[in-house]
PDB file of C-alpha atoms in Angstrom:
ATOM      1  CA  MET A   1     -11.276 -14.178  27.577  1.00 84.00           C
ATOM      2  CA  ILE A   2      -8.281 -14.760  25.204  1.00 90.00           C
ATOM      3  CA  ARG A   3      -8.506 -12.567  22.071  1.00 93.00           C
ATOM      4  CA  LEU A   4      -7.379 -14.112  18.700  1.00 95.00           C
ATOM      5  CA  GLY A   5      -5.243 -11.832  16.732  1.00 96.00           C
ATOM      6  CA  GLU A   6      -4.377  -9.506  19.354  1.00 96.00           C
ATOM      7  CA  LYS A   7      -1.589  -8.496  21.783  1.00 95.00           C
ATOM      8  CA  GLN A   8      -2.651  -8.901  25.463  1.00 94.00           C
ATOM      9  CA  THR A   9      -1.289  -9.472  28.890  1.00 94.00           C
ATOM     10  CA  LEU A  10      -1.939 -12.858  30.203  1.00 94.00           C
ATOM     11  CA  THR A  11      -0.821 -14.638  33.681  1.00 93.00           C
ATOM     12  CA  ILE A  12       1.310 -17.854  33.754  1.00 92.00           C
ATOM     13  CA  THR A  13      -0.857 -20.398  35.552  1.00 92.00           C
ATOM     14  CA  ARG A  14       1.006 -23.591  34.926  1.00 90.00           C
ATOM     15  CA  LYS A  15       4.528 -24.716  33.942  1.00 92.00           C
ATOM     16  CA  LYS A  16       5.392 -27.714  31.848  1.00 91.00           C
ATOM     17  CA  ASP A  17       8.572 -29.003  30.486  1.00 90.00           C
ATOM     18  CA  PHE A  18       7.442 -27.950  27.021  1.00 93.00           C
ATOM     19  CA  GLY A  19       6.397 -24.348  27.939  1.00 92.00           C
ATOM     20  CA  VAL A  20       3.953 -22.380  30.233  1.00 94.00           C
ATOM     21  CA  TYR A  21       0.056 -22.008  29.923  1.00 93.00           C
ATOM     22  CA  LEU A  22      -1.398 -18.650  30.138  1.00 94.00           C
ATOM     23  CA  CYS A  23      -4.846 -17.238  31.182  1.00 92.00           C
ATOM     24  CA  ASN A  24      -6.543 -14.021  31.420  1.00 87.00           C
ATOM     25  CA  PRO A  25      -6.684 -13.204  35.215  1.00 78.00           C
ATOM     26  CA  SER A  26     -10.081 -11.543  34.890  1.00 77.00           C
ATOM     27  CA  ASP A  27     -11.792 -14.810  33.323  1.00 73.00           C
ATOM     28  CA  ALA A  28     -11.777 -17.043  36.129  1.00 63.00           C
ATOM     29  CA  GLY A  29     -12.039 -20.734  34.839  1.00 66.00           C
ATOM     30  CA  GLY A  30     -11.356 -19.466  31.258  1.00 73.00           C
ATOM     31  CA  GLU A  31      -9.244 -21.255  28.578  1.00 85.00           C
ATOM     32  CA  ALA A  32      -5.616 -21.473  28.765  1.00 91.00           C
ATOM     33  CA  VAL A  33      -3.161 -21.024  25.961  1.00 94.00           C
ATOM     34  CA  LEU A  34       0.424 -22.486  25.566  1.00 95.00           C
ATOM     35  CA  LEU A  35       3.420 -20.270  25.282  1.00 95.00           C
ATOM     36  CA  PRO A  36       6.289 -22.689  23.757  1.00 94.00           C
ATOM     37  CA  LYS A  37       9.314 -23.117  26.115  1.00 93.00           C
ATOM     38  CA  LYS A  38      11.808 -21.463  23.498  1.00 94.00           C
ATOM     39  CA  GLU A  39       9.568 -18.303  24.069  1.00 92.00           C
ATOM     40  CA  VAL A  40       9.359 -18.090  27.875  1.00 93.00           C
ATOM     41  CA  PRO A  41      11.388 -15.403  29.316  1.00 91.00           C
ATOM     42  CA  ALA A  42      14.139 -16.549  31.882  1.00 90.00           C
ATOM     43  CA  GLY A  43      13.074 -16.459  35.376  1.00 86.00           C
ATOM     44  CA  ALA A  44       9.326 -16.263  34.489  1.00 88.00           C
ATOM     45  CA  ASP A  45       7.266 -18.292  37.115  1.00 90.00           C
ATOM     46  CA  VAL A  46       3.770 -18.842  37.948  1.00 90.00           C
ATOM     47  CA  GLY A  47       1.874 -15.539  38.652  1.00 89.00           C
ATOM     48  CA  ALA A  48       4.162 -13.749  36.174  1.00 91.00           C
ATOM     49  CA  GLU A  49       2.314 -11.375  33.602  1.00 93.00           C
ATOM     50  CA  LEU A  50       3.502 -11.483  30.054  1.00 94.00           C
ATOM     51  CA  GLU A  51       2.398  -9.461  26.845  1.00 95.00           C
ATOM     52  CA  VAL A  52       1.748 -12.046  24.004  1.00 96.00           C
ATOM     53  CA  PHE A  53       0.107 -12.221  20.582  1.00 97.00           C
ATOM     54  CA  ILE A  54      -2.377 -14.977  20.003  1.00 96.00           C
ATOM     55  CA  TYR A  55      -2.612 -16.998  16.732  1.00 96.00           C
ATOM     56  CA  ARG A  56      -3.049 -20.464  15.595  1.00 94.00           C
ATOM     57  CA  ASP A  57      -0.391 -23.017  15.024  1.00 89.00           C
ATOM     58  CA  SER A  58      -0.296 -25.682  12.005  1.00 85.00           C
ATOM     59  CA  SER A  59      -2.840 -27.774  13.803  1.00 87.00           C
ATOM     60  CA  ASP A  60      -5.283 -24.659  14.292  1.00 88.00           C
ATOM     61  CA  ARG A  61      -4.698 -24.695  17.975  1.00 91.00           C
ATOM     62  CA  LEU A  62      -4.613 -21.515  19.779  1.00 94.00           C
ATOM     63  CA  ILE A  63      -1.009 -20.617  20.755  1.00 95.00           C
ATOM     64  CA  ALA A  64       0.869 -17.592  22.294  1.00 95.00           C
ATOM     65  CA  THR A  65       4.086 -15.903  21.161  1.00 96.00           C
ATOM     66  CA  THR A  66       6.127 -13.162  22.542  1.00 95.00           C
ATOM     67  CA  ALA A  67       7.290 -12.182  19.047  1.00 94.00           C
ATOM     68  CA  GLN A  68       5.969  -9.023  17.595  1.00 93.00           C
ATOM     69  CA  PRO A  69       3.694  -9.718  14.352  1.00 96.00           C
ATOM     70  CA  LEU A  70       3.746  -7.029  11.447  1.00 96.00           C
ATOM     71  CA  ILE A  71       0.096  -6.808  11.620  1.00 97.00           C
ATOM     72  CA  SER A  72      -2.815  -7.215  14.370  1.00 96.00           C
ATOM     73  CA  LEU A  73      -6.621  -7.887  14.007  1.00 97.00           C
ATOM     74  CA  GLY A  74      -8.436  -5.057  12.279  1.00 95.00           C
ATOM     75  CA  GLN A  75      -5.167  -3.350  11.091  1.00 95.00           C
ATOM     76  CA  THR A  76      -3.497  -2.896   7.678  1.00 95.00           C
ATOM     77  CA  ALA A  77       0.156  -3.489   6.772  1.00 95.00           C
ATOM     78  CA  VAL A  78       2.208  -4.011   3.873  1.00 93.00           C
ATOM     79  CA  LEU A  79       3.298  -7.712   3.615  1.00 95.00           C
ATOM     80  CA  LYS A  80       5.734  -9.640   1.376  1.00 95.00           C
ATOM     81  CA  VAL A  81       4.415 -12.600  -0.581  1.00 96.00           C
ATOM     82  CA  GLN A  82       6.409 -15.812   0.399  1.00 96.00           C
ATOM     83  CA  GLN A  83       4.597 -18.282  -1.582  1.00 95.00           C
ATOM     84  CA  VAL A  84       1.659 -18.773  -4.079  1.00 95.00           C
ATOM     85  CA  THR A  85       0.062 -22.011  -4.078  1.00 94.00           C
ATOM     86  CA  LYS A  86      -3.206 -23.850  -5.111  1.00 90.00           C
ATOM     87  CA  ILE A  87      -4.921 -23.110  -1.953  1.00 87.00           C
ATOM     88  CA  GLY A  88      -3.988 -19.488  -1.635  1.00 91.00           C
ATOM     89  CA  VAL A  89      -1.002 -17.117  -1.030  1.00 96.00           C
ATOM     90  CA  PHE A  90       1.145 -17.162   1.933  1.00 97.00           C
ATOM     91  CA  LEU A  91       2.454 -13.750   3.196  1.00 97.00           C
ATOM     92  CA  ASP A  92       5.296 -12.973   5.693  1.00 97.00           C
ATOM     93  CA  TRP A  93       3.877 -11.300   8.810  1.00 97.00           C
ATOM     94  CA  GLY A  94       6.786 -12.116  11.143  1.00 95.00           C
ATOM     95  CA  LEU A  95       5.722 -15.112  12.800  1.00 94.00           C
ATOM     96  CA  PRO A  96       6.934 -18.966  12.186  1.00 87.00           C
ATOM     97  CA  LYS A  97       3.477 -19.791  10.567  1.00 91.00           C
ATOM     98  CA  ASP A  98       2.908 -17.649   7.386  1.00 95.00           C
ATOM     99  CA  LEU A  99      -0.509 -15.894   6.919  1.00 97.00           C
ATOM    100  CA  LEU A 100      -2.932 -17.176   4.445  1.00 96.00           C
ATOM    101  CA  LEU A 101      -4.426 -14.531   1.807  1.00 97.00           C
ATOM    102  CA  PRO A 102      -7.390 -16.635   0.237  1.00 95.00           C
ATOM    103  CA  PHE A 103      -7.851 -16.460  -3.483  1.00 93.00           C
ATOM    104  CA  LYS A 104     -11.347 -14.771  -2.762  1.00 94.00           C
ATOM    105  CA  GLU A 105      -9.796 -11.836  -0.801  1.00 95.00           C
ATOM    106  CA  GLN A 106      -7.418 -11.125  -3.681  1.00 93.00           C
ATOM    107  CA  THR A 107      -8.313  -8.125  -5.792  1.00 89.00           C
ATOM    108  CA  THR A 108      -5.457  -8.435  -8.382  1.00 87.00           C
ATOM    109  CA  ARG A 109      -3.153 -11.134  -9.461  1.00 88.00           C
ATOM    110  CA  VAL A 110      -0.484 -11.642  -6.617  1.00 91.00           C
ATOM    111  CA  LYS A 111       3.074 -12.203  -7.544  1.00 91.00           C
ATOM    112  CA  GLU A 112       5.681 -14.132  -5.332  1.00 94.00           C
ATOM    113  CA  GLY A 113       8.190 -11.716  -3.859  1.00 93.00           C
ATOM    114  CA  ARG A 114       6.013  -8.684  -4.207  1.00 92.00           C
ATOM    115  CA  GLU A 115       4.604  -6.585  -1.347  1.00 92.00           C
ATOM    116  CA  TYR A 116       0.905  -5.810  -0.995  1.00 93.00           C
ATOM    117  CA  LEU A 117      -1.282  -3.989   1.463  1.00 94.00           C
ATOM    118  CA  VAL A 118      -3.676  -6.075   3.459  1.00 96.00           C
ATOM    119  CA  ALA A 119      -5.838  -6.227   6.619  1.00 97.00           C
ATOM    120  CA  LEU A 120      -6.295  -9.016   9.024  1.00 97.00           C
ATOM    121  CA  TYR A 121      -9.500 -10.522   9.682  1.00 98.00           C
ATOM    122  CA  ILE A 122     -10.991 -13.746  11.359  1.00 97.00           C
ATOM    123  CA  ASP A 123     -12.680 -15.927   8.805  1.00 95.00           C
ATOM    124  CA  LYS A 124     -15.942 -18.034   9.205  1.00 94.00           C
ATOM    125  CA  SER A 125     -13.648 -21.007  10.443  1.00 91.00           C
ATOM    126  CA  SER A 126     -12.110 -18.912  13.184  1.00 93.00           C
ATOM    127  CA  ARG A 127      -8.823 -18.618  11.459  1.00 94.00           C
ATOM    128  CA  LEU A 128      -6.730 -15.395  10.856  1.00 97.00           C
ATOM    129  CA  CYS A 129      -6.654 -14.544   7.322  1.00 97.00           C
ATOM    130  CA  ALA A 130      -5.492 -11.610   5.252  1.00 97.00           C
ATOM    131  CA  THR A 131      -7.531  -9.745   2.897  1.00 97.00           C
ATOM    132  CA  MET A 132      -6.609  -7.145   0.092  1.00 95.00           C
ATOM    133  CA  LYS A 133     -10.076  -5.538   0.412  1.00 95.00           C
ATOM    134  CA  VAL A 134      -9.019  -2.963   2.899  1.00 96.00           C
ATOM    135  CA  TYR A 135     -11.483  -0.156   2.372  1.00 95.00           C
ATOM    136  CA  GLU A 136     -13.490  -0.619   5.466  1.00 95.00           C
ATOM    137  CA  TYR A 137     -10.406  -0.917   7.612  1.00 96.00           C
ATOM    138  CA  LEU A 138      -8.931   2.516   6.548  1.00 96.00           C
ATOM    139  CA  ARG A 139      -9.294   5.569   8.574  1.00 95.00           C
ATOM    140  CA  SER A 140     -10.428   9.222   7.876  1.00 95.00           C
ATOM    141  CA  ASP A 141      -8.687  10.979  10.725  1.00 95.00           C
ATOM    142  CA  SER A 142      -5.254  11.773   9.497  1.00 95.00           C
ATOM    143  CA  SER A 143      -3.476  15.120  10.436  1.00 95.00           C
ATOM    144  CA  TYR A 144      -2.584  15.731   6.629  1.00 95.00           C
ATOM    145  CA  LYS A 145      -3.183  19.296   5.293  1.00 94.00           C
ATOM    146  CA  LYS A 146      -3.442  20.565   1.510  1.00 92.00           C
ATOM    147  CA  ASP A 147      -0.209  20.246  -0.186  1.00 88.00           C
ATOM    148  CA  ASP A 148       1.296  17.816   2.307  1.00 92.00           C
ATOM    149  CA  HIS A 149       3.475  15.197   0.840  1.00 90.00           C
ATOM    150  CA  ALA A 150       2.953  11.297   1.907  1.00 94.00           C
ATOM    151  CA  ILE A 151       3.559   7.746   0.926  1.00 94.00           C
ATOM    152  CA  GLY A 152       0.638   5.672  -0.229  1.00 94.00           C
ATOM    153  CA  TYR A 153      -0.224   2.033  -1.532  1.00 94.00           C
ATOM    154  CA  ILE A 154      -2.664   1.749  -4.370  1.00 93.00           C
ATOM    155  CA  TYR A 155      -5.070  -1.080  -3.646  1.00 92.00           C
ATOM    156  CA  GLN A 156      -7.746  -0.658  -6.197  1.00 91.00           C
ATOM    157  CA  ILE A 157      -8.189   1.097  -9.643  1.00 90.00           C
ATOM    158  CA  HIS A 158     -11.383   2.083 -10.814  1.00 90.00           C
ATOM    159  CA  PRO A 159     -11.668   3.329 -14.525  1.00 87.00           C
ATOM    160  CA  GLU A 160     -14.315   5.898 -13.653  1.00 90.00           C
ATOM    161  CA  TYR A 161     -13.174   7.093 -10.123  1.00 92.00           C
ATOM    162  CA  GLY A 162      -9.250   6.591 -10.261  1.00 93.00           C
ATOM    163  CA  ALA A 163      -6.748   4.946  -7.873  1.00 93.00           C
ATOM    164  CA  PHE A 164      -8.033   4.205  -4.373  1.00 95.00           C
ATOM    165  CA  VAL A 165      -4.858   4.768  -2.014  1.00 95.00           C
ATOM    166  CA  ALA A 166      -4.024   3.885   1.377  1.00 96.00           C
ATOM    167  CA  VAL A 167      -1.967   6.776   2.657  1.00 96.00           C
ATOM    168  CA  ASP A 168       0.699   5.543   5.109  1.00 94.00           C
ATOM    169  CA  GLY A 169      -1.104   2.285   4.751  1.00 93.00           C
ATOM    170  CA  LYS A 170      -4.000   3.440   7.010  1.00 94.00           C
ATOM    171  CA  TYR A 171      -5.819   6.580   5.828  1.00 96.00           C
ATOM    172  CA  HIS A 172      -8.435   6.948   2.905  1.00 97.00           C
ATOM    173  CA  GLY A 173      -6.996   8.517  -0.292  1.00 96.00           C
ATOM    174  CA  LEU A 174      -8.142   8.816  -3.811  1.00 96.00           C
ATOM    175  CA  ILE A 175      -6.141   9.875  -6.971  1.00 94.00           C
ATOM    176  CA  PRO A 176      -8.815  10.838  -9.362  1.00 92.00           C
ATOM    177  CA  ALA A 177      -9.087   9.313 -12.758  1.00 89.00           C
ATOM    178  CA  ARG A 178      -8.026  12.822 -14.369  1.00 84.00           C
ATOM    179  CA  GLU A 179      -4.783  12.681 -12.534  1.00 81.00           C
ATOM    180  CA  LEU A 180      -3.804   9.237 -13.448  1.00 81.00           C
ATOM    181  CA  HIS A 181      -1.406   9.101 -16.490  1.00 74.00           C
ATOM    182  CA  GLY A 182       0.700   6.192 -17.291  1.00 72.00           C
ATOM    183  CA  GLU A 183       0.385   2.517 -16.062  1.00 79.00           C
ATOM    184  CA  PHE A 184      -0.368   1.881 -12.475  1.00 84.00           C
ATOM    185  CA  GLU A 185      -1.436  -1.459 -10.732  1.00 85.00           C
ATOM    186  CA  PRO A 186      -2.619  -2.535  -7.173  1.00 86.00           C
ATOM    187  CA  GLY A 187      -0.028  -2.943  -4.783  1.00 85.00           C
ATOM    188  CA  GLU A 188       2.273  -0.116  -6.232  1.00 88.00           C
ATOM    189  CA  LYS A 189       3.757   2.352  -3.816  1.00 90.00           C
ATOM    190  CA  VAL A 190       3.380   5.809  -4.837  1.00 91.00           C
ATOM    191  CA  THR A 191       4.487   9.297  -3.434  1.00 90.00           C
ATOM    192  CA  VAL A 192       1.596  11.728  -3.487  1.00 92.00           C
ATOM    193  CA  ARG A 193       0.598  15.161  -2.719  1.00 89.00           C
ATOM    194  CA  VAL A 194      -2.580  16.060  -0.694  1.00 94.00           C
ATOM    195  CA  SER A 195      -4.651  18.279  -3.077  1.00 91.00           C
ATOM    196  CA  ARG A 196      -7.693  18.491  -0.888  1.00 92.00           C
ATOM    197  CA  VAL A 197      -8.862  17.304   2.385  1.00 95.00           C
ATOM    198  CA  ARG A 198     -12.676  16.505   2.024  1.00 94.00           C
ATOM    199  CA  GLU A 199     -15.342  17.152   4.836  1.00 94.00           C
ATOM    200  CA  ASP A 200     -15.267  13.597   5.706  1.00 95.00           C
ATOM    201  CA  GLY A 201     -11.671  13.392   6.287  1.00 95.00           C
ATOM    202  CA  LYS A 202     -10.820  11.411   3.138  1.00 96.00           C
ATOM    203  CA  LEU A 203      -7.866  12.749   1.131  1.00 97.00           C
ATOM    204  CA  GLU A 204      -7.804  13.616  -2.460  1.00 94.00           C
ATOM    205  CA  LEU A 205      -4.333  13.089  -3.896  1.00 95.00           C
ATOM    206  CA  SER A 206      -2.285  14.146  -6.673  1.00 88.00           C
ATOM    207  CA  LEU A 207       0.911  12.516  -8.163  1.00 84.00           C
ATOM    208  CA  HIS A 208       2.120  15.940  -9.189  1.00 77.00           C
ATOM    209  CA  GLU A 209       3.236  19.230  -7.525  1.00 65.00           C
ATOM    210  CA  ARG A 210       1.419  22.278  -7.774  1.00 56.00           C
ATOM    211  CA  ILE A 211       1.502  23.591 -11.371  1.00 56.00           C
ATOM    212  CA  PRO A 212       4.230  26.296 -11.011  1.00 63.00           C
ATOM    213  CA  PHE A 213       6.552  23.793  -9.721  1.00 65.00           C
ATOM    214  CA  GLN A 214       5.546  20.842 -11.759  1.00 72.00           C
ATOM    215  CA  ILE A 215       5.924  22.652 -14.988  1.00 77.00           C
ATOM    216  CA  ASP A 216       9.792  22.643 -14.617  1.00 78.00           C
ATOM    217  CA  THR A 217       9.876  18.909 -13.781  1.00 80.00           C
ATOM    218  CA  ASP A 218       7.635  18.114 -16.679  1.00 81.00           C
ATOM    219  CA  ALA A 219       9.758  20.346 -18.951  1.00 83.00           C
ATOM    220  CA  GLU A 220      12.941  18.417 -17.920  1.00 86.00           C
ATOM    221  CA  HIS A 221      11.123  15.248 -18.578  1.00 86.00           C
ATOM    222  CA  ILE A 222      10.073  16.169 -22.043  1.00 88.00           C
ATOM    223  CA  LEU A 223      13.509  17.647 -22.993  1.00 88.00           C
ATOM    224  CA  LYS A 224      15.169  14.270 -22.134  1.00 90.00           C
ATOM    225  CA  LEU A 225      12.438  12.616 -24.071  1.00 89.00           C
ATOM    226  CA  ILE A 226      13.334  14.782 -27.127  1.00 89.00           C
ATOM    227  CA  GLN A 227      17.056  13.929 -26.703  1.00 89.00           C
ATOM    228  CA  SER A 228      16.120  10.088 -26.686  1.00 89.00           C
ATOM    229  CA  TYR A 229      14.459  10.709 -30.088  1.00 85.00           C
ATOM    230  CA  ASP A 230      17.998  12.168 -31.241  1.00 85.00           C
ATOM    231  CA  GLY A 231      16.871  15.633 -30.809  1.00 86.00           C
ATOM    232  CA  ILE A 232      13.530  15.549 -32.764  1.00 88.00           C
ATOM    233  CA  LEU A 233      10.138  14.674 -31.227  1.00 89.00           C
ATOM    234  CA  PRO A 234       7.796  13.636 -33.955  1.00 88.00           C
ATOM    235  CA  PHE A 235       4.801  15.356 -32.655  1.00 87.00           C
ATOM    236  CA  THR A 236       3.693  18.486 -31.014  1.00 86.00           C
ATOM    237  CA  GLU A 237       1.033  19.593 -28.619  1.00 85.00           C
ATOM    238  CA  LYS A 238      -1.508  19.415 -31.469  1.00 85.00           C
ATOM    239  CA  ALA A 239      -1.285  15.480 -31.311  1.00 86.00           C
ATOM    240  CA  SER A 240      -4.212  13.608 -29.779  1.00 87.00           C
ATOM    241  CA  PRO A 241      -4.339  13.292 -26.091  1.00 84.00           C
ATOM    242  CA  ALA A 242      -3.957   9.497 -26.318  1.00 85.00           C
ATOM    243  CA  VAL A 243      -0.819   9.715 -28.317  1.00 85.00           C
ATOM    244  CA  ILE A 244       0.782  12.423 -26.020  1.00 85.00           C
ATOM    245  CA  GLU A 245      -0.150  10.280 -22.751  1.00 83.00           C
ATOM    246  CA  ARG A 246       1.158   7.089 -24.368  1.00 86.00           C
ATOM    247  CA  GLU A 247       4.482   8.775 -25.423  1.00 85.00           C
ATOM    248  CA  THR A 248       5.148  10.925 -22.539  1.00 86.00           C
ATOM    249  CA  GLY A 249       2.989   9.923 -19.629  1.00 82.00           C
ATOM    250  CA  LEU A 250       1.584  13.431 -19.385  1.00 80.00           C
ATOM    251  CA  SER A 251      -1.833  14.758 -19.802  1.00 80.00           C
ATOM    252  CA  LYS A 252      -2.249  17.084 -22.916  1.00 81.00           C
ATOM    253  CA  ALA A 253      -2.603  20.229 -20.796  1.00 80.00           C
ATOM    254  CA  ALA A 254       0.627  19.270 -18.879  1.00 80.00           C
ATOM    255  CA  PHE A 255       2.576  18.492 -22.023  1.00 84.00           C
ATOM    256  CA  LYS A 256       1.422  22.054 -23.539  1.00 85.00           C
ATOM    257  CA  ARG A 257       2.768  23.434 -20.250  1.00 84.00           C
ATOM    258  CA  ALA A 258       6.050  21.826 -20.512  1.00 83.00           C
ATOM    259  CA  VAL A 259       6.330  22.630 -24.142  1.00 85.00           C
ATOM    260  CA  GLY A 260       5.608  26.362 -23.504  1.00 85.00           C
ATOM    261  CA  ARG A 261       8.274  26.380 -20.818  1.00 82.00           C
ATOM    262  CA  LEU A 262      11.035  24.943 -23.099  1.00 86.00           C
ATOM    263  CA  LEU A 263       9.958  27.355 -25.841  1.00 84.00           C
ATOM    264  CA  LYS A 264      10.090  30.353 -23.295  1.00 83.00           C
ATOM    265  CA  THR A 265      13.708  29.202 -22.191  1.00 86.00           C
ATOM    266  CA  GLY A 266      14.897  28.684 -25.762  1.00 85.00           C
ATOM    267  CA  LYS A 267      15.754  24.983 -25.387  1.00 87.00           C
ATOM    268  CA  ILE A 268      13.532  23.928 -28.318  1.00 84.00           C
ATOM    269  CA  GLN A 269      11.734  24.955 -31.557  1.00 86.00           C
ATOM    270  CA  ILE A 270       8.740  23.830 -33.441  1.00 88.00           C
ATOM    271  CA  THR A 271       8.891  23.342 -37.222  1.00 86.00           C
ATOM    272  CA  ASP A 272       7.155  20.958 -39.642  1.00 85.00           C
ATOM    273  CA  GLY A 273       4.661  19.557 -36.896  1.00 86.00           C
ATOM    274  CA  LYS A 274       8.028  18.376 -34.859  1.00 86.00           C
ATOM    275  CA  ILE A 275       9.666  19.487 -31.786  1.00 89.00           C
ATOM    276  CA  ARG A 276      13.268  19.934 -32.151  1.00 87.00           C
ATOM    277  CA  GLU A 277      16.018  20.543 -29.603  1.00 87.00           C
ATOM    278  CA  LYS A 278      18.064  23.947 -30.037  1.00 83.00           C
ATOM    279  CA  LYS A 279      21.610  23.089 -29.996  1.00 74.00           C
ATOM    280  CA  GLU A 280      23.963  25.629 -28.259  1.00 64.00           C
TER     281      GLU A 280
END
């Protein structure tokens, strides 16, 4: 049987001027699929075995290619949006015919030129399509350990739970809501630290380093912010959490730790409800 959306080894059974027909040698009398002439390796003859990928051409006919697609059936990959049309979004997946991302399979407004994490599936019409609903395609068997660093892609944001992240584009991960400070959106690439590996193998993630290391980074960020305010920040750690997060991108606790570090190192002083940079 020829499998749509997968790489497989098939045998040349017929040669034509426009290409060769391939069949599965274990499926006697089964269907044959065309490999266009421009993709037939030099010297390939009847009986030769070729590794090909099967998809559908612009006329919805099965066709083989020796090209390597960026994604296969049941897998996930980050693909670039080539075109946004009235019938859906088309993605570059490394083959001549772009891959359709139907509107109903989008989880956020998709923009041309941006990259998004998707999975490949077969729809009810037996066509290959992409979906941004990737949760069921992700795995929980990564080799990551606590405090390891990784790259992930946010594919969904839930106000109560946090940001769902595909670590390396294929493993289950979550940045808890308490860790999310600042503006994020689906499709965004993030650098994360594994804060916990759950019993089910799913990863709990953080956008920050462990507190002792993070304090110095946050303190430097706050000092630059103060300097951008001409040396005077018009609020202190006593401001509301909402104001602190909006202005600094940090939680109130992280802001207090950073301010404490700057006070300890003598780089700032607090007077009249304002934080002032100390000049040397």
